[in-house]
Short mmCIF file of C-alpha atoms and ligand atoms in Angstrom, two decimals:
data_model
loop_
_atom_site.label_atom_id
_atom_site.label_comp_id
_atom_site.label_asym_id
_atom_site.label_seq_id
_atom_site.Cartn_x
_atom_site.Cartn_y
_atom_site.Cartn_z
CA UNK A 210 -19.77 -29.39 -37.16
CA UNK A 211 -18.60 -32.91 -36.75
CA UNK A 212 -21.27 -35.55 -36.83
CA UNK A 213 -21.19 -39.04 -35.37
CA UNK A 214 -20.03 -41.92 -37.44
CA UNK A 215 -22.54 -43.72 -39.68
CA UNK A 216 -24.15 -46.60 -37.79
CA UNK A 217 -22.92 -45.25 -34.43
CA UNK A 218 -25.93 -43.92 -32.36
CA UNK A 219 -26.36 -41.58 -29.50
CA UNK A 220 -28.99 -42.89 -27.06
CA UNK A 221 -30.64 -39.91 -25.65
CA UNK A 222 -32.95 -39.30 -22.51
CA UNK A 223 -35.71 -40.13 -22.07
CA UNK A 224 -34.94 -43.33 -24.19
CA UNK A 225 -32.11 -44.07 -21.81
CA UNK A 226 -34.69 -44.64 -19.01
CA UNK A 227 -35.97 -47.66 -20.91
CA UNK A 228 -32.42 -48.99 -21.17
CA UNK A 229 -32.05 -48.50 -17.42
CA UNK A 230 -35.27 -50.28 -16.70
CA UNK A 231 -34.29 -53.18 -18.93
CA UNK A 232 -30.93 -53.47 -17.38
CA UNK A 233 -32.34 -53.40 -13.92
CA UNK A 234 -34.86 -56.07 -14.71
CA UNK A 235 -32.16 -58.18 -16.33
CA UNK A 236 -29.78 -57.97 -13.44
CA UNK A 237 -32.57 -58.87 -11.06
CA UNK A 238 -33.57 -62.07 -12.88
CA UNK A 239 -30.01 -63.07 -13.82
CA UNK A 240 -29.10 -62.94 -10.13
CA UNK A 241 -32.02 -65.14 -9.25
CA UNK A 242 -30.56 -67.75 -11.64
CA UNK A 243 -27.15 -67.51 -10.15
CA UNK A 244 -25.42 -65.28 -12.78
CA UNK A 245 -22.77 -62.73 -11.77
CA UNK A 246 -21.70 -59.85 -13.87
CA UNK A 247 -18.42 -59.95 -15.78
CA UNK A 248 -16.75 -56.90 -17.60
CA UNK A 249 -14.39 -57.65 -20.32
CA UNK A 250 -12.50 -55.32 -22.65
CA UNK A 251 -14.01 -53.83 -25.80
CA UNK A 252 -10.87 -54.51 -27.80
CA UNK A 253 -9.19 -57.96 -28.15
CA UNK A 254 -6.52 -59.58 -30.29
CA UNK A 255 -7.94 -60.34 -33.66
CA UNK A 256 -7.03 -63.97 -33.57
CA UNK A 257 -9.59 -64.52 -30.73
CA UNK A 258 -12.56 -63.72 -32.96
CA UNK A 259 -11.32 -65.34 -36.12
CA UNK A 260 -10.58 -68.60 -34.24
CA UNK A 261 -13.91 -68.68 -32.40
CA UNK A 262 -16.50 -67.15 -34.65
CA UNK A 263 -14.86 -68.88 -37.72
CA UNK A 264 -12.76 -67.53 -40.54
CA UNK A 265 -15.34 -67.99 -43.21
CA UNK A 266 -18.23 -66.30 -41.36
CA UNK A 267 -19.65 -62.96 -42.59
CA UNK A 268 -18.66 -61.44 -39.26
CA UNK A 269 -14.90 -62.24 -39.60
CA UNK A 270 -14.74 -61.93 -43.34
CA UNK A 271 -16.55 -58.60 -43.82
CA UNK A 272 -17.74 -57.04 -40.55
CA UNK A 273 -14.89 -56.67 -38.05
CA UNK A 274 -13.43 -53.33 -37.07
CA UNK A 275 -9.79 -54.44 -37.10
CA UNK A 276 -6.80 -52.08 -36.78
CA UNK A 277 -3.12 -52.31 -36.33
CA UNK A 278 -2.15 -50.71 -33.06
CA UNK A 279 1.03 -48.57 -32.81
CA UNK A 280 3.16 -51.66 -32.57
CA UNK A 281 1.59 -53.23 -35.58
CA UNK A 282 -0.44 -55.86 -33.54
CA UNK A 283 -3.78 -56.64 -35.09
CA UNK A 284 -6.66 -55.77 -32.64
CA UNK A 285 -10.39 -55.83 -33.18
CA UNK A 286 -13.37 -54.04 -31.56
CA UNK A 287 -15.32 -56.97 -30.15
CA UNK A 288 -18.18 -57.98 -32.57
CA UNK A 289 -19.82 -60.14 -29.85
CA UNK A 290 -19.24 -61.03 -26.24
CA UNK A 291 -18.91 -64.83 -26.06
CA UNK A 292 -15.31 -65.10 -27.19
CA UNK A 293 -14.00 -62.44 -24.74
CA UNK A 294 -15.85 -64.12 -21.90
CA UNK A 295 -14.46 -67.49 -22.81
CA UNK A 296 -10.97 -65.87 -23.02
CA UNK A 297 -11.36 -64.43 -19.55
CA UNK A 298 -12.67 -67.74 -18.27
CA UNK A 299 -9.55 -69.52 -19.51
CA UNK A 300 -6.98 -66.67 -18.62
CA UNK A 301 -8.08 -66.43 -15.02
CA UNK A 302 -8.39 -70.23 -14.64
CA UNK A 303 -11.95 -69.76 -13.38
CA UNK A 304 -12.54 -73.40 -13.97
CA UNK A 305 -9.95 -74.05 -11.20
CA UNK A 306 -11.90 -75.74 -8.41
CA UNK A 307 -15.38 -75.72 -10.00
CA UNK A 308 -15.83 -75.69 -13.77
CA UNK A 309 -19.37 -74.39 -13.31
CA UNK A 310 -19.53 -70.60 -13.74
CA UNK A 311 -22.42 -68.33 -14.92
CA UNK A 312 -21.72 -64.82 -16.16
CA UNK A 313 -23.62 -62.00 -17.69
CA UNK A 314 -22.51 -58.88 -19.45
CA UNK A 315 -23.85 -55.63 -20.95
CA UNK A 316 -22.07 -53.37 -23.39
CA UNK A 317 -21.24 -52.24 -26.84
CA UNK A 318 -20.40 -54.55 -29.81
CA UNK A 319 -19.15 -53.48 -33.17
CA UNK A 320 -19.89 -54.81 -36.66
CA UNK A 321 -19.35 -53.18 -40.05
CA UNK A 322 -22.86 -53.93 -41.33
CA UNK A 323 -25.04 -51.91 -43.61
CA UNK A 324 -27.02 -49.65 -41.22
CA UNK A 325 -30.81 -49.97 -41.40
CA UNK A 326 -33.71 -50.37 -39.04
CA UNK A 327 -32.56 -52.53 -36.06
CA UNK A 328 -29.01 -52.98 -37.56
CA UNK A 329 -26.21 -50.75 -36.50
CA UNK A 330 -22.41 -50.70 -36.47
CA UNK A 331 -22.19 -49.99 -32.76
CA UNK A 332 -24.97 -51.91 -31.00
CA UNK A 333 -25.36 -53.20 -27.47
CA UNK A 334 -25.88 -56.67 -26.02
CA UNK A 335 -26.95 -58.10 -22.83
CA UNK A 336 -25.48 -61.55 -22.85
CA UNK A 337 -25.21 -64.56 -20.56
CA UNK A 338 -22.89 -67.62 -20.56
CA UNK A 339 -22.93 -70.79 -18.58
CA UNK A 340 -19.85 -72.84 -18.35
CA UNK A 341 -19.22 -76.38 -17.16
CA UNK A 342 -22.47 -78.19 -17.65
CA UNK A 343 -23.52 -80.15 -20.79
CA UNK A 344 -26.85 -81.28 -19.28
CA UNK A 345 -29.75 -80.27 -21.56
CA UNK A 346 -31.43 -78.91 -18.43
CA UNK A 347 -29.00 -75.94 -18.73
CA UNK A 348 -30.22 -75.16 -22.22
CA UNK A 349 -33.85 -75.24 -21.15
CA UNK A 350 -33.20 -73.32 -17.96
CA UNK A 351 -31.30 -70.52 -19.60
CA UNK A 352 -34.00 -70.21 -22.22
CA UNK A 353 -36.61 -70.07 -19.53
CA UNK A 354 -34.69 -67.19 -17.85
CA UNK A 355 -34.43 -65.28 -21.12
CA UNK A 356 -38.13 -65.79 -21.99
CA UNK A 357 -39.25 -64.78 -18.51
CA UNK A 358 -37.17 -61.64 -18.82
CA UNK A 359 -39.06 -60.76 -21.96
CA UNK A 360 -42.28 -61.54 -20.28
CA UNK A 361 -41.65 -59.32 -17.37
CA UNK A 362 -40.78 -56.59 -19.75
CA UNK A 363 -44.14 -57.04 -21.38
CA UNK A 364 -42.53 -57.76 -24.73
CA UNK A 365 -45.29 -58.94 -27.23
CA UNK A 366 -45.50 -61.71 -29.74
CA UNK A 367 -42.28 -63.49 -28.56
CA UNK A 368 -41.52 -66.54 -30.56
CA UNK A 369 -38.71 -68.92 -29.77
CA UNK A 370 -37.32 -71.08 -32.53
CA UNK A 371 -34.86 -73.83 -31.76
CA UNK A 372 -32.72 -76.21 -33.74
CA UNK A 373 -29.86 -78.62 -33.26
CA UNK A 374 -26.82 -78.27 -35.26
CA UNK A 375 -25.43 -81.67 -34.34
CA UNK A 376 -21.81 -82.08 -33.17
CA UNK A 377 -18.35 -82.36 -34.67
CA UNK A 378 -19.00 -86.00 -35.47
CA UNK A 379 -22.52 -85.86 -37.13
CA UNK A 380 -22.51 -82.39 -38.67
CA UNK A 381 -19.94 -83.34 -41.41
CA UNK A 382 -22.11 -86.23 -42.37
CA UNK A 383 -25.13 -83.93 -42.66
CA UNK A 384 -22.95 -81.38 -44.69
CA UNK A 385 -22.29 -84.26 -47.14
CA UNK A 386 -25.89 -85.04 -47.46
CA UNK A 387 -26.66 -81.35 -48.08
CA UNK A 388 -23.98 -81.02 -50.61
CA UNK A 389 -25.29 -84.18 -52.42
CA UNK A 390 -28.73 -82.63 -52.50
CA UNK A 391 -27.45 -79.16 -53.78
CA UNK A 392 -25.04 -80.57 -56.22
CA UNK A 393 -27.26 -80.45 -59.41
CA UNK A 394 -29.03 -77.31 -58.18
CA UNK A 395 -25.85 -75.24 -57.54
CA UNK A 396 -26.25 -73.06 -60.72
CA UNK A 397 -29.80 -72.02 -59.57
CA UNK A 398 -28.52 -70.72 -56.20
CA UNK A 399 -27.79 -67.07 -55.67
CA UNK A 400 -24.27 -65.77 -56.17
CA UNK A 401 -23.74 -65.68 -52.36
CA UNK A 402 -24.99 -69.17 -51.95
CA UNK A 403 -22.80 -70.51 -54.78
CA UNK A 404 -19.85 -69.26 -52.74
CA UNK A 405 -21.41 -70.69 -49.55
CA UNK A 406 -21.81 -74.07 -51.27
CA UNK A 407 -18.00 -74.21 -51.39
CA UNK A 408 -17.09 -72.86 -48.03
CA UNK A 409 -20.01 -73.21 -45.64
CA UNK A 410 -22.91 -75.04 -47.27
CA UNK A 411 -25.27 -74.98 -44.13
CA UNK A 412 -25.47 -71.20 -44.62
CA UNK A 413 -27.52 -71.73 -47.80
CA UNK A 414 -30.39 -72.93 -45.55
CA UNK A 415 -31.02 -69.54 -44.13
CA UNK A 416 -30.49 -67.52 -47.28
CA UNK A 417 -33.43 -65.19 -47.79
CA UNK A 418 -33.39 -64.92 -51.53
CA UNK A 419 -36.66 -66.43 -52.89
CA UNK A 420 -34.89 -68.86 -55.29
CA UNK A 421 -32.71 -70.38 -52.52
CA UNK A 422 -35.68 -70.47 -50.08
CA UNK A 423 -37.53 -72.63 -52.66
CA UNK A 424 -34.59 -74.88 -53.37
CA UNK A 425 -33.69 -75.51 -49.74
CA UNK A 426 -37.27 -76.01 -48.70
CA UNK A 427 -36.76 -79.54 -50.05
CA UNK A 428 -33.41 -80.17 -48.50
CA UNK A 429 -32.84 -82.93 -45.96
CA UNK A 430 -33.52 -81.83 -42.42
CA UNK A 431 -30.55 -81.64 -39.99
CA UNK A 432 -32.87 -82.86 -37.32
CA UNK A 433 -33.22 -86.20 -39.05
CA UNK A 434 -29.48 -86.45 -39.54
CA UNK A 435 -28.01 -85.80 -36.14
CA UNK A 436 -26.39 -88.67 -34.17
CA UNK A 437 -28.02 -90.59 -31.27
CA UNK A 438 -26.33 -88.38 -28.59
CA UNK A 439 -27.37 -85.09 -30.25
CA UNK A 440 -30.94 -86.38 -30.79
CA UNK A 441 -31.10 -87.42 -27.17
CA UNK A 442 -29.88 -84.03 -26.02
CA UNK A 443 -32.42 -82.23 -28.11
CA UNK A 444 -35.29 -84.42 -27.07
CA UNK A 445 -34.53 -83.61 -23.49
CA UNK A 446 -34.24 -79.89 -24.20
CA UNK A 447 -37.78 -79.98 -25.70
CA UNK A 448 -39.02 -82.02 -22.81
CA UNK A 449 -37.66 -79.57 -20.23
CA UNK A 450 -38.92 -76.52 -22.13
CA UNK A 451 -42.35 -78.05 -22.08
CA UNK A 452 -42.08 -78.71 -18.40
CA UNK A 453 -41.15 -74.97 -17.80
CA UNK A 454 -44.07 -73.95 -19.98
CA UNK A 455 -41.75 -72.20 -22.45
CA UNK A 456 -43.33 -72.32 -25.96
CA UNK A 457 -41.14 -72.97 -28.96
CA UNK A 458 -41.18 -74.01 -32.52
CA UNK A 459 -38.67 -76.04 -34.47
CA UNK A 460 -36.71 -74.54 -37.26
CA UNK A 461 -34.26 -76.98 -38.87
CA UNK A 462 -33.12 -74.26 -41.30
CA UNK A 463 -31.77 -71.97 -38.60
CA UNK A 464 -28.02 -72.27 -38.81
CA UNK A 465 -26.71 -69.03 -37.07
CA UNK A 466 -23.84 -66.85 -38.34
CA UNK A 467 -21.19 -67.96 -35.89
CA UNK A 468 -19.26 -71.29 -36.24
CA UNK A 469 -18.75 -72.14 -32.54
CA UNK A 470 -22.34 -73.70 -32.02
CA UNK A 471 -23.04 -77.36 -31.65
CA UNK A 472 -26.27 -79.06 -30.72
CA UNK A 473 -28.94 -76.51 -29.40
CA UNK A 474 -29.17 -73.22 -31.21
CA UNK A 475 -32.14 -70.72 -30.96
CA UNK A 476 -33.38 -67.34 -32.03
CA UNK A 477 -36.12 -65.21 -30.58
CA UNK A 478 -38.21 -62.88 -32.62
CA UNK A 479 -40.92 -60.52 -31.49
CA UNK A 480 -43.87 -58.77 -33.03
CA UNK A 481 -42.76 -55.75 -34.89
CA UNK A 482 -39.27 -56.71 -35.80
CA UNK A 483 -39.67 -58.49 -39.16
CA UNK A 484 -38.91 -62.32 -39.20
CA UNK A 485 -35.36 -61.86 -40.32
CA UNK A 486 -34.35 -59.86 -37.22
CA UNK A 487 -33.81 -61.70 -33.93
CA UNK A 488 -34.09 -59.82 -30.67
CA UNK A 489 -31.96 -62.48 -28.91
CA UNK A 490 -30.11 -65.55 -30.03
CA UNK A 491 -27.54 -68.10 -28.87
CA UNK A 492 -26.89 -71.68 -28.30
CA UNK A 493 -24.45 -74.34 -27.04
CA UNK A 494 -20.81 -74.15 -27.75
CA UNK A 495 -19.16 -77.28 -26.08
CA UNK A 496 -15.55 -77.37 -27.57
CA UNK A 497 -14.97 -73.64 -27.78
CA UNK A 498 -13.18 -73.36 -24.45
CA UNK A 499 -10.83 -76.13 -25.56
CA UNK A 500 -10.35 -74.70 -29.02
CA UNK A 501 -9.26 -71.40 -27.39
CA UNK A 502 -6.70 -73.06 -25.29
CA UNK A 503 -8.66 -74.06 -22.09
CA UNK A 504 -9.81 -77.34 -20.69
CA UNK A 505 -12.71 -79.28 -22.32
CA UNK A 506 -15.54 -77.33 -20.62
CA UNK A 507 -19.00 -77.18 -22.24
CA UNK A 508 -20.78 -73.79 -22.69
CA UNK A 509 -24.21 -72.36 -23.39
CA UNK A 510 -25.31 -68.74 -23.75
CA UNK A 511 -27.35 -66.07 -25.50
CA UNK A 512 -27.20 -62.39 -26.23
CA UNK A 513 -30.04 -59.81 -26.44
CA UNK A 514 -29.83 -56.92 -28.93
CA UNK A 515 -30.57 -53.88 -26.83
CA UNK A 516 -31.46 -51.45 -29.56
CA UNK A 517 -33.98 -53.94 -31.03
CA UNK A 518 -35.46 -54.69 -27.45
CA UNK A 519 -35.73 -50.99 -26.67
CA UNK A 520 -37.33 -50.26 -30.05
CA UNK A 521 -39.91 -52.91 -29.53
CA UNK A 522 -40.69 -51.80 -25.95
CA UNK A 523 -40.98 -48.08 -27.05
CA UNK A 524 -43.33 -49.05 -29.88
CA UNK A 525 -45.47 -50.96 -27.47
CA UNK A 526 -47.84 -48.49 -25.87
CA UNK A 527 -47.44 -49.97 -22.37
CA UNK A 528 -43.94 -48.64 -22.07
CA UNK A 529 -44.21 -45.00 -21.21
CA UNK A 530 -40.76 -43.62 -21.16
CA UNK A 531 -40.14 -42.71 -17.55
CA UNK A 532 -38.48 -39.29 -17.19
CA UNK A 533 -38.27 -39.87 -13.51
CA UNK A 534 -39.90 -38.25 -10.59
CA UNK A 535 -41.44 -34.85 -11.48
CA UNK A 536 -39.26 -32.14 -10.21
CA UNK A 537 -39.81 -29.75 -7.42
CA UNK A 538 -38.80 -26.21 -8.67
CA UNK A 539 -37.47 -23.44 -6.50
CA UNK A 540 -38.14 -19.84 -7.45
CA UNK A 541 -35.43 -17.62 -5.86
CA UNK A 542 -36.12 -13.90 -5.70
CA UNK A 543 -33.19 -11.59 -4.90
CA UNK A 544 -29.57 -11.83 -3.79
CA UNK A 545 -30.30 -12.52 -0.17
CA UNK A 546 -32.66 -15.30 -0.99
CA UNK A 547 -30.09 -16.72 -3.41
CA UNK A 548 -27.54 -16.91 -0.57
CA UNK A 549 -29.76 -18.85 1.74
CA UNK A 550 -31.25 -21.02 -0.98
CA UNK A 551 -27.95 -22.76 -1.45
CA UNK A 552 -28.07 -24.55 1.90
CA UNK A 553 -31.83 -25.43 1.49
CA UNK A 554 -31.28 -26.72 -2.08
CA UNK A 555 -28.34 -28.87 -1.09
CA UNK A 556 -30.15 -30.36 1.86
CA UNK A 557 -33.30 -31.24 -0.07
CA UNK A 558 -31.36 -32.74 -3.02
CA UNK A 559 -29.25 -34.79 -0.64
CA UNK A 560 -32.49 -36.14 0.76
CA UNK A 561 -33.52 -37.46 -2.56
CA UNK A 562 -35.91 -34.56 -3.83
CA UNK A 563 -35.27 -33.90 -7.46
CA UNK A 564 -34.95 -30.12 -7.26
CA UNK A 565 -34.45 -27.71 -10.13
CA UNK A 566 -33.78 -24.02 -10.03
CA UNK A 567 -33.07 -21.09 -12.42
CA UNK A 568 -29.94 -18.97 -12.46
CA UNK A 569 -29.22 -15.29 -13.00
CA UNK A 570 -31.84 -13.53 -10.88
CA UNK A 571 -34.71 -13.88 -13.43
CA UNK A 572 -38.13 -12.39 -12.84
CA UNK A 573 -40.72 -14.44 -10.96
CA UNK A 574 -42.63 -14.78 -14.28
CA UNK A 575 -39.74 -16.14 -16.16
CA UNK A 576 -38.91 -18.64 -13.23
CA UNK A 577 -42.48 -19.86 -13.02
CA UNK A 578 -42.56 -20.36 -16.74
CA UNK A 579 -39.47 -22.59 -16.55
CA UNK A 580 -41.14 -24.58 -13.64
CA UNK A 581 -44.20 -25.10 -15.80
CA UNK A 582 -41.97 -26.32 -18.67
CA UNK A 583 -40.21 -28.83 -16.50
CA UNK A 584 -43.57 -30.21 -15.34
CA UNK A 585 -43.06 -29.28 -11.66
CA UNK A 586 -46.11 -30.11 -9.50
CA UNK A 587 -44.76 -28.02 -6.62
CA UNK A 588 -42.81 -24.77 -6.60
CA UNK A 589 -40.96 -23.39 -3.62
CA UNK A 590 -40.82 -19.63 -3.60
CA UNK A 591 -37.99 -17.97 -1.53
CA UNK A 592 -38.04 -14.14 -1.37
CA UNK A 593 -37.46 -11.38 1.02
CA UNK A 594 -40.89 -11.85 2.74
CA UNK A 595 -40.29 -15.55 3.16
CA UNK A 596 -36.76 -15.02 4.51
CA UNK A 597 -38.03 -12.52 7.04
CA UNK A 598 -40.28 -15.27 8.54
CA UNK A 599 -37.74 -17.97 8.04
CA UNK A 600 -40.12 -19.84 5.73
CA UNK A 601 -40.86 -20.74 2.04
CA UNK A 602 -44.06 -20.64 0.15
CA UNK A 603 -45.12 -23.99 -1.38
CA UNK A 604 -47.25 -23.63 -4.41
CA UNK A 605 -49.31 -26.61 -5.75
CA UNK A 606 -49.16 -26.01 -9.49
CA UNK A 607 -52.33 -28.12 -10.21
CA UNK A 608 -54.61 -26.51 -7.63
CA UNK A 609 -53.00 -23.12 -7.46
CA UNK A 610 -53.05 -23.19 -3.76
CA UNK A 611 -50.09 -21.78 -1.73
CA UNK A 612 -49.01 -22.26 1.81
CA UNK A 613 -46.12 -20.95 3.99
CA UNK A 614 -43.96 -23.64 5.63
CA UNK A 615 -41.02 -22.87 8.05
CA UNK A 616 -37.64 -23.67 6.59
CA UNK A 617 -36.90 -26.50 8.96
CA UNK A 618 -40.18 -28.28 8.00
CA UNK A 619 -39.84 -28.04 4.21
CA UNK A 620 -38.47 -31.48 3.83
CA UNK A 621 -40.99 -33.12 5.92
CA UNK A 622 -43.85 -31.30 4.04
CA UNK A 623 -42.35 -32.33 0.61
CA UNK A 624 -42.21 -35.89 1.81
CA UNK A 625 -45.97 -35.98 2.29
CA UNK A 626 -46.61 -34.11 -0.90
CA UNK A 627 -44.47 -36.09 -3.33
CA UNK A 628 -43.85 -39.16 -1.40
CA UNK A 629 -40.12 -39.21 -1.41
CA UNK A 630 -38.31 -40.99 1.50
CA UNK A 631 -36.53 -38.37 3.45
P1 HAM B 27 -25.74 -62.93 -32.67
O1 HAM B 27 -26.93 -63.60 -33.23
O2 HAM B 27 -24.66 -62.49 -33.62
O3 HAM B 27 -25.14 -63.78 -31.52
O4 HAM B 27 -26.14 -61.56 -31.96
C1 HAM B 27 -27.17 -61.57 -30.84
C2 HAM B 27 -28.10 -60.53 -31.06
O5 HAM B 27 -27.43 -59.24 -31.10
C3 HAM B 27 -28.92 -60.55 -32.34
O6 HAM B 27 -30.09 -61.47 -32.22
C4 HAM B 27 -29.40 -59.04 -32.41
O7 HAM B 27 -30.49 -58.82 -31.59
C5 HAM B 27 -28.20 -58.33 -31.89
N1 HAM B 27 -27.39 -57.86 -32.99
C6 HAM B 27 -26.38 -58.44 -33.72
N2 HAM B 27 -26.00 -57.74 -34.67
C7 HAM B 27 -26.52 -56.55 -34.53
C8 HAM B 27 -26.46 -55.20 -35.26
N3 HAM B 27 -25.50 -55.02 -36.26
N4 HAM B 27 -27.28 -54.23 -34.82
C9 HAM B 27 -28.14 -54.39 -33.87
N5 HAM B 27 -28.27 -55.51 -33.15
C10 HAM B 27 -27.53 -56.55 -33.48
C11 HAM B 27 -24.02 -63.52 -30.76
O8 HAM B 27 -23.52 -62.39 -30.74
C12 HAM B 27 -23.55 -64.61 -29.81
N6 HAM B 27 -22.45 -64.11 -29.03
C13 HAM B 27 -24.72 -64.91 -28.84
C14 HAM B 27 -24.33 -66.01 -27.90
C15 HAM B 27 -23.93 -65.81 -26.51
N7 HAM B 27 -24.20 -67.26 -28.15
C16 HAM B 27 -23.74 -67.89 -26.98
N8 HAM B 27 -23.59 -67.06 -26.12
#
């Protein structure tokens, strides 16, 4: 027996129906906001991710699935979707006439993390990216879209935290301030943060170890340190979010684990996930398109963790997993009936009736038992008697009532009984 790889999950029915409902709702709302679907490869050249996410991030340092292909080229299973979408935007010169473009994507991502609740090695994201507009209204509007999606899905206890990470001009100044603050406390930081102090000191701000939390709780706030332009941008984002009635709180210690962000960043948590786990996250990444070889086009986007979202919805009693329309079952008795059942079954299925049957000439008792097991509300019975009168019997499994219907009227009759559109 060969099992699946650790951290790689099967998503089985009926849970897949939650995924389908989420995807359908997402596609609907994204279309209303002007987003089109983009599908990019699952594997890219390694350099795309190390250059965009950042060489010293956990993702690039420790979590990428990187292989040499048969020609020795280093390729990586995508750990996230933004870099591939940016690559496609540049490669196809989508900025050509109009730099404004809005894309969404759904699909698997891969990170070699320690598997635990809500954390997997293959996981799925629904993401969206807006190119070409640096107006803070885009930040607010995209967040409004995301929060509305969660509202529509009935997700409970949604909490949006926002921050500004400044820009390439003002962030280094803040970094200096933070380093000054941490200088004489360095030895009290955890091992990881002592290393972060050297390579990426902002990451000490969201370390979860109690000692570091205590130390950084007194650190200068980045929101007090950003430049006039960044401050203005952030003020506008807050103003627009208020105008759209999107609730949020400020979290100046939220730094994100990817280096491409500037200005607005955010994370969304929901009741039942634990405060360390976000169900969605993202932010602004002006400069990334240029860094990856394209024109200087700004960007903003987010990604939702599908496994986390599905888990939350499933735990939340309102979401009954939908196993679809309850089936109609056909009991077939004898070889002659079997032969004429083929046409009838095809016809009903092609008209949208979910029709199940048994195989191998089983007894009526065995076939009825199977119908019961599948939850059929109506059972068609086709045997020699029915064939002789060109009809089938339809049995209502709840009331036990049974009536004969001529073969050419079965579809119509089922339509009234189960409400399918024939
Ligand atoms: P991220 O914060 O790395 O951002 O991931 C976004 C979401 O993906 C997380 O909030 C979480 O729900 C889910 N996620 C991440 N890692 C795992 C995992 N190992 N297992 C299960 N779920 C996970 C990004 O990926 C950015 N590309 C988002 C973005 C788009 N920023 C701008 N545009």
